[in-house]
Short mmCIF file of N, CA, C and O in Angstrom, two decimals:
data_model
loop_
_atom_site.label_atom_id
_atom_site.label_comp_id
_atom_site.label_asym_id
_atom_site.label_seq_id
_atom_site.Cartn_x
_atom_site.Cartn_y
_atom_site.Cartn_z
N UNK A 286 -207.59 33.42 105.33
CA UNK A 286 -208.20 34.73 105.51
C UNK A 286 -207.75 35.69 104.41
O UNK A 286 -208.55 36.41 103.86
N UNK A 287 -206.47 35.68 104.08
CA UNK A 287 -205.95 36.57 103.05
C UNK A 287 -206.61 36.23 101.71
O UNK A 287 -206.95 37.12 100.95
N UNK A 288 -206.79 34.94 101.41
CA UNK A 288 -207.40 34.54 100.14
C UNK A 288 -208.81 35.09 100.02
O UNK A 288 -209.19 35.58 98.96
N UNK A 289 -209.61 35.02 101.06
CA UNK A 289 -210.97 35.55 101.03
C UNK A 289 -210.95 37.06 100.83
O UNK A 289 -211.77 37.59 100.10
N UNK A 290 -210.01 37.74 101.47
CA UNK A 290 -209.91 39.19 101.30
C UNK A 290 -209.54 39.53 99.86
O UNK A 290 -210.09 40.46 99.28
N UNK A 291 -208.61 38.77 99.28
CA UNK A 291 -208.22 39.02 97.89
C UNK A 291 -209.39 38.77 96.95
O UNK A 291 -209.60 39.52 96.00
N UNK A 292 -210.15 37.71 97.20
CA UNK A 292 -211.32 37.43 96.38
C UNK A 292 -212.34 38.55 96.49
O UNK A 292 -212.89 39.00 95.49
N UNK A 293 -212.58 39.03 97.70
CA UNK A 293 -213.52 40.13 97.90
C UNK A 293 -213.05 41.38 97.16
O UNK A 293 -213.84 42.06 96.51
N UNK A 294 -211.76 41.68 97.24
CA UNK A 294 -211.21 42.84 96.55
C UNK A 294 -211.36 42.67 95.04
O UNK A 294 -211.75 43.59 94.33
N UNK A 295 -211.09 41.47 94.53
CA UNK A 295 -211.21 41.22 93.09
C UNK A 295 -212.64 41.44 92.61
O UNK A 295 -212.88 42.04 91.57
N UNK A 296 -213.61 40.95 93.38
CA UNK A 296 -215.01 41.12 92.99
C UNK A 296 -215.41 42.58 93.06
O UNK A 296 -216.08 43.09 92.17
N UNK A 297 -214.97 43.28 94.10
CA UNK A 297 -215.29 44.71 94.19
C UNK A 297 -214.67 45.48 93.04
O UNK A 297 -215.29 46.38 92.47
N UNK A 298 -213.44 45.12 92.67
CA UNK A 298 -212.82 45.79 91.53
C UNK A 298 -213.60 45.52 90.25
O UNK A 298 -213.79 46.41 89.43
N UNK A 299 -214.07 44.29 90.10
CA UNK A 299 -214.89 43.98 88.94
C UNK A 299 -216.14 44.85 88.93
O UNK A 299 -216.54 45.38 87.91
N UNK A 300 -216.76 45.00 90.08
CA UNK A 300 -217.95 45.84 90.17
C UNK A 300 -217.63 47.28 89.81
O UNK A 300 -218.47 48.01 89.32
N UNK A 301 -216.39 47.69 90.03
CA UNK A 301 -215.99 49.05 89.72
C UNK A 301 -215.67 49.25 88.25
O UNK A 301 -215.93 50.30 87.70
N UNK A 302 -215.04 48.27 87.60
CA UNK A 302 -214.41 48.59 86.33
C UNK A 302 -215.05 48.04 85.08
O UNK A 302 -214.65 48.40 83.99
N UNK A 303 -216.02 47.20 85.17
CA UNK A 303 -216.51 46.57 83.96
C UNK A 303 -217.70 47.27 83.31
O UNK A 303 -218.57 46.63 82.76
N UNK A 304 -217.71 48.56 83.36
CA UNK A 304 -218.74 49.30 82.64
C UNK A 304 -218.03 50.12 81.57
O UNK A 304 -217.64 51.24 81.79
N UNK A 305 -217.78 49.49 80.42
CA UNK A 305 -217.00 50.17 79.39
C UNK A 305 -217.77 51.31 78.75
O UNK A 305 -218.95 51.21 78.52
N UNK A 306 -217.07 52.38 78.48
CA UNK A 306 -217.66 53.51 77.78
C UNK A 306 -217.04 53.63 76.40
O UNK A 306 -215.89 53.32 76.22
N UNK A 307 -217.81 54.10 75.47
CA UNK A 307 -217.31 54.20 74.10
C UNK A 307 -216.76 55.59 73.80
O UNK A 307 -216.03 55.77 72.86
N UNK A 308 -217.14 56.56 74.56
CA UNK A 308 -216.67 57.91 74.30
C UNK A 308 -216.73 58.73 75.58
O UNK A 308 -217.33 58.34 76.56
N UNK A 309 -216.07 59.87 75.56
CA UNK A 309 -216.03 60.74 76.72
C UNK A 309 -217.25 61.64 76.75
O UNK A 309 -217.20 62.78 76.35
N UNK A 310 -218.34 61.12 77.23
CA UNK A 310 -219.54 61.96 77.31
C UNK A 310 -220.04 61.93 78.74
O UNK A 310 -219.85 60.95 79.46
N UNK A 311 -220.66 63.01 79.13
CA UNK A 311 -221.25 63.06 80.46
C UNK A 311 -222.51 62.21 80.43
O UNK A 311 -223.38 62.40 79.60
N UNK A 312 -222.59 61.26 81.31
CA UNK A 312 -223.76 60.39 81.38
C UNK A 312 -224.32 60.44 82.78
O UNK A 312 -223.70 60.95 83.70
N UNK A 313 -225.49 59.85 82.95
CA UNK A 313 -226.03 59.78 84.29
C UNK A 313 -225.23 58.81 85.14
O UNK A 313 -225.36 58.80 86.35
N UNK A 314 -224.37 57.98 84.52
CA UNK A 314 -223.48 57.14 85.32
C UNK A 314 -222.62 58.03 86.21
O UNK A 314 -222.42 57.75 87.38
N UNK A 315 -222.09 59.10 85.63
CA UNK A 315 -221.26 59.99 86.43
C UNK A 315 -222.10 60.81 87.39
O UNK A 315 -221.72 61.02 88.54
N UNK A 316 -223.26 61.26 86.95
CA UNK A 316 -224.08 62.12 87.81
C UNK A 316 -224.81 61.31 88.90
O UNK A 316 -224.76 61.67 90.06
N UNK A 317 -225.48 60.22 88.53
CA UNK A 317 -226.30 59.48 89.49
C UNK A 317 -225.52 58.47 90.31
O UNK A 317 -225.85 58.21 91.46
N UNK A 318 -224.50 57.87 89.71
CA UNK A 318 -223.83 56.75 90.37
C UNK A 318 -222.42 57.07 90.83
O UNK A 318 -221.72 56.20 91.33
N UNK A 319 -221.96 58.29 90.63
CA UNK A 319 -220.61 58.66 91.08
C UNK A 319 -219.51 57.95 90.31
O UNK A 319 -218.46 57.65 90.87
N UNK A 320 -219.75 57.67 89.03
CA UNK A 320 -218.76 57.00 88.21
C UNK A 320 -217.80 58.02 87.62
O UNK A 320 -218.15 59.17 87.38
N UNK A 321 -216.58 57.57 87.38
CA UNK A 321 -215.54 58.41 86.80
C UNK A 321 -215.08 57.73 85.52
O UNK A 321 -214.82 56.53 85.51
N UNK A 322 -214.96 58.49 84.44
CA UNK A 322 -214.49 57.93 83.18
C UNK A 322 -212.98 57.83 83.20
O UNK A 322 -212.29 58.81 83.45
N UNK A 323 -212.46 56.64 82.94
CA UNK A 323 -211.01 56.42 82.81
C UNK A 323 -210.71 56.38 81.32
O UNK A 323 -211.23 55.54 80.59
N UNK A 324 -209.90 57.32 80.88
CA UNK A 324 -209.57 57.46 79.46
C UNK A 324 -208.41 56.54 79.08
O UNK A 324 -207.78 55.93 79.93
N UNK A 325 -208.12 56.48 77.79
CA UNK A 325 -207.00 55.70 77.29
C UNK A 325 -205.69 56.21 77.88
O UNK A 325 -205.55 57.40 78.16
N UNK A 326 -204.74 55.32 78.06
CA UNK A 326 -203.43 55.71 78.58
C UNK A 326 -202.71 54.53 79.19
O UNK A 326 -203.08 53.38 78.98
N UNK A 327 -201.65 54.81 79.94
CA UNK A 327 -200.90 53.76 80.60
C UNK A 327 -200.38 54.27 81.93
O UNK A 327 -200.30 55.47 82.16
N UNK A 328 -200.01 53.31 82.81
CA UNK A 328 -199.46 53.65 84.12
C UNK A 328 -198.63 52.48 84.62
O UNK A 328 -198.75 51.36 84.14
N UNK A 329 -197.79 52.75 85.62
CA UNK A 329 -196.99 51.71 86.26
C UNK A 329 -197.79 51.12 87.41
O UNK A 329 -198.34 51.85 88.22
N UNK A 330 -197.83 49.78 87.48
CA UNK A 330 -198.58 49.10 88.53
C UNK A 330 -197.66 48.08 89.19
O UNK A 330 -196.82 47.47 88.53
N UNK A 331 -197.81 47.90 90.50
CA UNK A 331 -197.01 46.91 91.22
C UNK A 331 -196.08 47.56 92.21
O UNK A 331 -196.10 48.77 92.42
N UNK A 332 -195.26 46.73 92.83
CA UNK A 332 -194.31 47.20 93.83
C UNK A 332 -193.08 46.30 93.81
O UNK A 332 -193.20 45.09 93.63
N UNK A 333 -191.93 46.89 93.98
CA UNK A 333 -190.70 46.10 94.05
C UNK A 333 -190.55 45.44 95.42
O UNK A 333 -190.03 44.34 95.53
N UNK A 334 -191.01 46.12 96.47
CA UNK A 334 -190.81 45.64 97.83
C UNK A 334 -192.12 45.27 98.51
O UNK A 334 -192.28 45.43 99.70
N UNK A 335 -193.08 44.79 97.75
CA UNK A 335 -194.38 44.44 98.31
C UNK A 335 -194.55 42.94 98.42
O UNK A 335 -193.58 42.18 98.42
N UNK A 336 -195.81 42.53 98.51
CA UNK A 336 -196.13 41.11 98.52
C UNK A 336 -195.81 40.51 97.16
O UNK A 336 -195.72 41.22 96.16
N UNK A 337 -195.68 39.18 97.11
CA UNK A 337 -195.36 38.51 95.85
C UNK A 337 -196.36 38.84 94.75
O UNK A 337 -195.98 39.02 93.59
N UNK A 338 -197.66 38.92 95.11
CA UNK A 338 -198.67 39.18 94.09
C UNK A 338 -198.64 40.63 93.58
O UNK A 338 -199.31 40.96 92.61
N UNK A 339 -197.85 41.49 94.21
CA UNK A 339 -197.71 42.87 93.75
C UNK A 339 -196.52 43.05 92.81
O UNK A 339 -196.37 44.10 92.20
N UNK A 340 -195.67 42.03 92.71
CA UNK A 340 -194.44 42.13 91.92
C UNK A 340 -194.66 41.51 90.55
O UNK A 340 -195.48 40.62 90.39
N UNK A 341 -193.90 41.94 89.60
CA UNK A 341 -193.01 43.10 89.57
C UNK A 341 -193.78 44.35 89.16
O UNK A 341 -194.94 44.27 88.75
N UNK A 342 -193.13 45.48 89.22
CA UNK A 342 -193.71 46.69 88.66
C UNK A 342 -193.80 46.50 87.15
O UNK A 342 -192.86 46.02 86.52
N UNK A 343 -194.95 46.81 86.58
CA UNK A 343 -195.14 46.62 85.15
C UNK A 343 -196.07 47.70 84.60
O UNK A 343 -196.85 48.29 85.33
N UNK A 344 -195.95 47.94 83.32
CA UNK A 344 -196.79 48.95 82.66
C UNK A 344 -198.12 48.34 82.28
O UNK A 344 -198.18 47.24 81.73
N UNK A 345 -199.20 49.05 82.60
CA UNK A 345 -200.56 48.63 82.25
C UNK A 345 -201.10 49.65 81.25
O UNK A 345 -200.99 50.86 81.48
N UNK A 346 -201.64 49.16 80.15
CA UNK A 346 -202.22 50.03 79.12
C UNK A 346 -203.74 49.95 79.17
O UNK A 346 -204.30 48.85 79.19
N UNK A 347 -204.38 51.08 79.18
CA UNK A 347 -205.84 51.16 79.07
C UNK A 347 -206.12 51.33 77.58
O UNK A 347 -205.78 52.35 76.99
N UNK A 348 -206.74 50.31 76.96
CA UNK A 348 -206.93 50.32 75.52
C UNK A 348 -208.33 50.74 75.10
O UNK A 348 -208.58 50.94 73.91
N UNK A 349 -209.25 50.81 76.07
CA UNK A 349 -210.56 51.38 75.77
C UNK A 349 -211.09 52.02 77.05
O UNK A 349 -210.83 51.54 78.15
N UNK A 350 -211.76 53.14 76.92
CA UNK A 350 -212.22 53.85 78.12
C UNK A 350 -213.27 53.04 78.88
O UNK A 350 -213.97 52.21 78.30
N UNK A 351 -213.34 53.26 80.18
CA UNK A 351 -214.35 52.61 81.00
C UNK A 351 -214.70 53.50 82.18
O UNK A 351 -213.96 54.43 82.52
N UNK A 352 -215.83 53.23 82.78
CA UNK A 352 -216.25 53.94 83.98
C UNK A 352 -215.88 53.13 85.21
O UNK A 352 -215.99 51.91 85.21
N UNK A 353 -215.45 53.82 86.24
CA UNK A 353 -215.13 53.19 87.51
C UNK A 353 -215.85 53.96 88.61
O UNK A 353 -215.95 55.19 88.56
N UNK A 354 -216.38 53.26 89.55
CA UNK A 354 -217.08 53.91 90.64
C UNK A 354 -216.09 54.54 91.60
O UNK A 354 -215.05 53.95 91.91
N UNK A 355 -216.41 55.72 92.06
CA UNK A 355 -215.57 56.37 93.06
C UNK A 355 -215.71 55.68 94.41
O UNK A 355 -214.85 55.83 95.27
N UNK A 356 -216.77 54.91 94.58
CA UNK A 356 -217.05 54.23 95.85
C UNK A 356 -217.44 52.78 95.59
O UNK A 356 -217.82 52.42 94.48
N UNK A 357 -217.37 51.97 96.61
CA UNK A 357 -217.77 50.58 96.50
C UNK A 357 -219.27 50.49 96.23
O UNK A 357 -220.04 51.33 96.69
N UNK A 358 -219.67 49.46 95.49
CA UNK A 358 -221.08 49.22 95.22
C UNK A 358 -221.72 48.71 96.50
O UNK A 358 -221.22 47.77 97.12
N UNK A 359 -222.83 49.33 96.90
CA UNK A 359 -223.48 48.94 98.16
C UNK A 359 -224.49 47.81 97.93
O UNK A 359 -224.88 47.53 96.80
N UNK A 360 -224.90 47.20 99.03
CA UNK A 360 -225.95 46.19 98.95
C UNK A 360 -227.19 46.77 98.29
O UNK A 360 -227.80 46.13 97.44
N UNK A 361 -227.59 47.97 98.69
CA UNK A 361 -228.80 48.56 98.11
C UNK A 361 -228.67 48.77 96.61
O UNK A 361 -229.63 48.55 95.87
N UNK A 362 -227.51 49.19 96.13
CA UNK A 362 -227.31 49.37 94.69
C UNK A 362 -227.42 48.03 93.98
O UNK A 362 -228.05 47.93 92.93
N UNK A 363 -226.79 47.00 94.54
CA UNK A 363 -226.87 45.67 93.91
C UNK A 363 -228.28 45.12 94.01
O UNK A 363 -228.77 44.46 93.09
N UNK A 364 -228.97 45.39 95.11
CA UNK A 364 -230.35 44.93 95.27
C UNK A 364 -231.27 45.53 94.20
O UNK A 364 -232.21 44.86 93.75
N UNK A 365 -231.01 46.78 93.78
CA UNK A 365 -231.83 47.40 92.73
C UNK A 365 -231.74 46.56 91.46
O UNK A 365 -232.75 46.35 90.77
N UNK A 366 -230.55 46.06 91.15
CA UNK A 366 -230.36 45.19 90.00
C UNK A 366 -231.14 43.88 90.19
O UNK A 366 -231.84 43.44 89.27
N UNK A 367 -231.04 43.27 91.36
CA UNK A 367 -231.72 41.98 91.57
C UNK A 367 -233.23 42.13 91.49
O UNK A 367 -233.90 41.26 90.95
N UNK A 368 -233.77 43.23 92.01
CA UNK A 368 -235.22 43.44 91.94
C UNK A 368 -235.67 43.64 90.50
O UNK A 368 -236.66 43.06 90.06
N UNK A 369 -234.95 44.47 89.75
CA UNK A 369 -235.35 44.80 88.39
C UNK A 369 -235.21 43.61 87.44
O UNK A 369 -235.95 43.49 86.46
N UNK A 370 -234.27 42.71 87.71
CA UNK A 370 -234.01 41.59 86.81
C UNK A 370 -234.53 40.26 87.35
O UNK A 370 -234.28 39.22 86.76
N UNK A 371 -235.24 40.31 88.47
CA UNK A 371 -235.78 39.10 89.10
C UNK A 371 -234.71 38.08 89.46
O UNK A 371 -234.93 36.88 89.36
N UNK A 372 -233.55 38.56 89.85
CA UNK A 372 -232.47 37.68 90.31
C UNK A 372 -232.60 37.49 91.81
O UNK A 372 -233.26 38.26 92.50
N UNK A 373 -231.92 36.49 92.33
CA UNK A 373 -231.93 36.24 93.77
C UNK A 373 -231.18 37.34 94.49
O UNK A 373 -230.05 37.67 94.12
N UNK A 374 -231.78 37.89 95.50
CA UNK A 374 -231.17 38.95 96.29
C UNK A 374 -230.08 38.36 97.18
O UNK A 374 -230.19 37.22 97.63
N UNK A 375 -229.04 39.14 97.43
CA UNK A 375 -227.98 38.66 98.32
C UNK A 375 -228.57 38.38 99.69
O UNK A 375 -229.45 39.09 100.16
N UNK A 376 -228.09 37.34 100.31
CA UNK A 376 -228.69 36.87 101.56
C UNK A 376 -228.21 37.61 102.81
O UNK A 376 -228.75 37.41 103.87
N UNK A 377 -227.21 38.41 102.68
CA UNK A 377 -226.66 39.07 103.87
C UNK A 377 -227.72 39.92 104.54
O UNK A 377 -228.31 40.79 103.93
N UNK A 378 -227.99 39.61 105.77
CA UNK A 378 -228.94 40.39 106.56
C UNK A 378 -228.14 41.27 107.50
O UNK A 378 -227.77 40.87 108.60
N UNK A 379 -227.86 42.46 107.05
CA UNK A 379 -227.08 43.38 107.86
C UNK A 379 -227.81 44.71 107.95
O UNK A 379 -228.64 45.03 107.10
N UNK A 380 -227.49 45.46 108.97
CA UNK A 380 -228.09 46.78 109.09
C UNK A 380 -227.35 47.75 108.17
O UNK A 380 -226.23 47.49 107.74
N UNK A 381 -228.00 48.82 107.86
CA UNK A 381 -227.43 49.89 107.04
C UNK A 381 -226.97 49.37 105.67
O UNK A 381 -225.88 49.68 105.20
N UNK A 382 -227.83 48.60 105.00
CA UNK A 382 -227.48 48.04 103.68
C UNK A 382 -227.10 49.13 102.69
O UNK A 382 -226.28 48.89 101.80
N UNK A 383 -227.70 50.32 102.84
CA UNK A 383 -227.41 51.38 101.87
C UNK A 383 -225.97 51.88 101.98
O UNK A 383 -225.45 52.48 101.04
N UNK A 384 -225.30 51.62 103.10
CA UNK A 384 -223.94 52.10 103.30
C UNK A 384 -222.89 51.00 103.18
O UNK A 384 -221.72 51.30 103.03
N UNK A 385 -223.29 49.77 103.28
CA UNK A 385 -222.33 48.64 103.31
C UNK A 385 -221.97 48.17 101.92
O UNK A 385 -222.84 48.02 101.06
N UNK A 386 -220.66 47.89 101.68
CA UNK A 386 -220.27 47.36 100.38
C UNK A 386 -220.86 45.97 100.16
O UNK A 386 -220.91 45.15 101.08
N UNK A 387 -221.32 45.72 98.94
CA UNK A 387 -221.90 44.42 98.61
C UNK A 387 -220.81 43.35 98.66
O UNK A 387 -219.72 43.54 98.13
N UNK A 388 -221.11 42.23 99.28
CA UNK A 388 -220.19 41.10 99.37
C UNK A 388 -220.96 39.83 99.05
O UNK A 388 -222.19 39.84 98.96
N UNK A 389 -220.24 38.74 98.88
CA UNK A 389 -220.89 37.46 98.60
C UNK A 389 -221.49 37.38 97.22
O UNK A 389 -222.44 36.65 96.98
N UNK A 390 -220.93 38.14 96.28
CA UNK A 390 -221.44 38.19 94.91
C UNK A 390 -220.46 37.45 94.01
O UNK A 390 -219.25 37.66 94.09
N UNK A 391 -220.98 36.59 93.15
CA UNK A 391 -220.10 35.83 92.26
C UNK A 391 -219.55 36.74 91.16
O UNK A 391 -220.08 37.82 90.89
N UNK A 392 -218.51 36.25 90.51
CA UNK A 392 -217.91 36.97 89.39
C UNK A 392 -218.95 37.22 88.29
O UNK A 392 -219.06 38.32 87.76
N UNK A 393 -219.72 36.20 87.97
CA UNK A 393 -220.73 36.34 86.91
C UNK A 393 -221.83 37.32 87.30
O UNK A 393 -222.32 38.07 86.46
N UNK A 394 -222.23 37.31 88.58
CA UNK A 394 -223.23 38.28 89.04
C UNK A 394 -222.68 39.70 88.94
O UNK A 394 -223.41 40.63 88.61
N UNK A 395 -221.40 39.87 89.24
CA UNK A 395 -220.78 41.20 89.15
C UNK A 395 -220.77 41.68 87.70
O UNK A 395 -221.09 42.84 87.42
N UNK A 396 -220.44 40.79 86.76
CA UNK A 396 -220.45 41.16 85.34
C UNK A 396 -221.87 41.52 84.91
O UNK A 396 -222.09 42.51 84.22
N UNK A 397 -222.84 40.71 85.33
CA UNK A 397 -224.24 40.97 84.97
C UNK A 397 -224.69 42.33 85.53
O UNK A 397 -225.40 43.08 84.84
N UNK A 398 -224.30 42.65 86.75
CA UNK A 398 -224.64 43.94 87.35
C UNK A 398 -224.04 45.08 86.51
O UNK A 398 -224.73 46.05 86.19
N UNK A 399 -222.78 44.96 86.16
CA UNK A 399 -222.12 46.00 85.37
C UNK A 399 -222.78 46.18 84.02
O UNK A 399 -222.99 47.31 83.56
N UNK A 400 -223.12 45.07 83.37
CA UNK A 400 -223.78 45.15 82.07
C UNK A 400 -225.17 45.77 82.21
O UNK A 400 -225.60 46.55 81.35
N UNK A 401 -225.89 45.43 83.26
CA UNK A 401 -227.22 46.01 83.52
C UNK A 401 -227.11 47.52 83.68
O UNK A 401 -227.88 48.28 83.08
N UNK A 402 -226.14 47.96 84.46
CA UNK A 402 -225.96 49.39 84.68
C UNK A 402 -225.52 50.10 83.40
O UNK A 402 -226.04 51.16 83.06
N UNK A 403 -224.60 49.48 82.66
CA UNK A 403 -224.16 50.07 81.41
C UNK A 403 -225.27 50.16 80.38
O UNK A 403 -225.35 51.12 79.62
N UNK A 404 -226.15 49.15 80.35
CA UNK A 404 -227.27 49.15 79.40
C UNK A 404 -228.19 50.34 79.62
O UNK A 404 -228.76 50.88 78.68
N UNK A 405 -228.32 50.75 80.87
CA UNK A 405 -229.15 51.90 81.19
C UNK A 405 -228.63 53.17 80.50
O UNK A 405 -229.37 54.12 80.34
N UNK A 406 -227.36 53.15 80.15
CA UNK A 406 -226.73 54.31 79.51
C UNK A 406 -226.38 54.05 78.06
O UNK A 406 -225.60 54.79 77.47
N UNK A 407 -226.91 52.97 77.48
CA UNK A 407 -226.60 52.61 76.09
C UNK A 407 -225.12 52.40 75.85
O UNK A 407 -224.58 52.79 74.80
N UNK A 408 -224.44 51.81 76.81
CA UNK A 408 -223.01 51.50 76.66
C UNK A 408 -222.85 50.04 76.25
O UNK A 408 -223.68 49.20 76.56
N UNK A 409 -221.76 49.75 75.59
CA UNK A 409 -221.47 48.40 75.11
C UNK A 409 -221.24 47.46 76.31
O UNK A 409 -220.49 47.77 77.21
N UNK A 410 -221.90 46.30 76.31
CA UNK A 410 -221.71 45.35 77.42
C UNK A 410 -220.34 44.68 77.37
O UNK A 410 -219.68 44.67 76.33
N UNK A 411 -219.96 44.11 78.49
CA UNK A 411 -218.68 43.39 78.59
C UNK A 411 -218.79 42.04 77.92
O UNK A 411 -219.80 41.41 77.96
#
């Protein structure tokens, strides 16, 4: 169960972070999609007293700016990509798709989604 949760978190993080930006400009990514530009810099990540996968505390450097979503990507947002690109729609049949975080998406599909969204803003693909 923990492994599936970690995989889901990893995919959601990928959906959040793989839209690289080349400069600090206001784009419709921030206005329409609730994206936040993460600038160059560094921070401490990890925990001394956490789970093994959280150890050790280490410095992470951001070497190129990128956009990150303030919220999880929903099924409806991912479906817009699948419709526009003629990809297979996610099979999850759940109510309130517009509010539910997208799940069951492969790593490659997540990268393709991020590149599709970035292309709409003339940003460099991953």
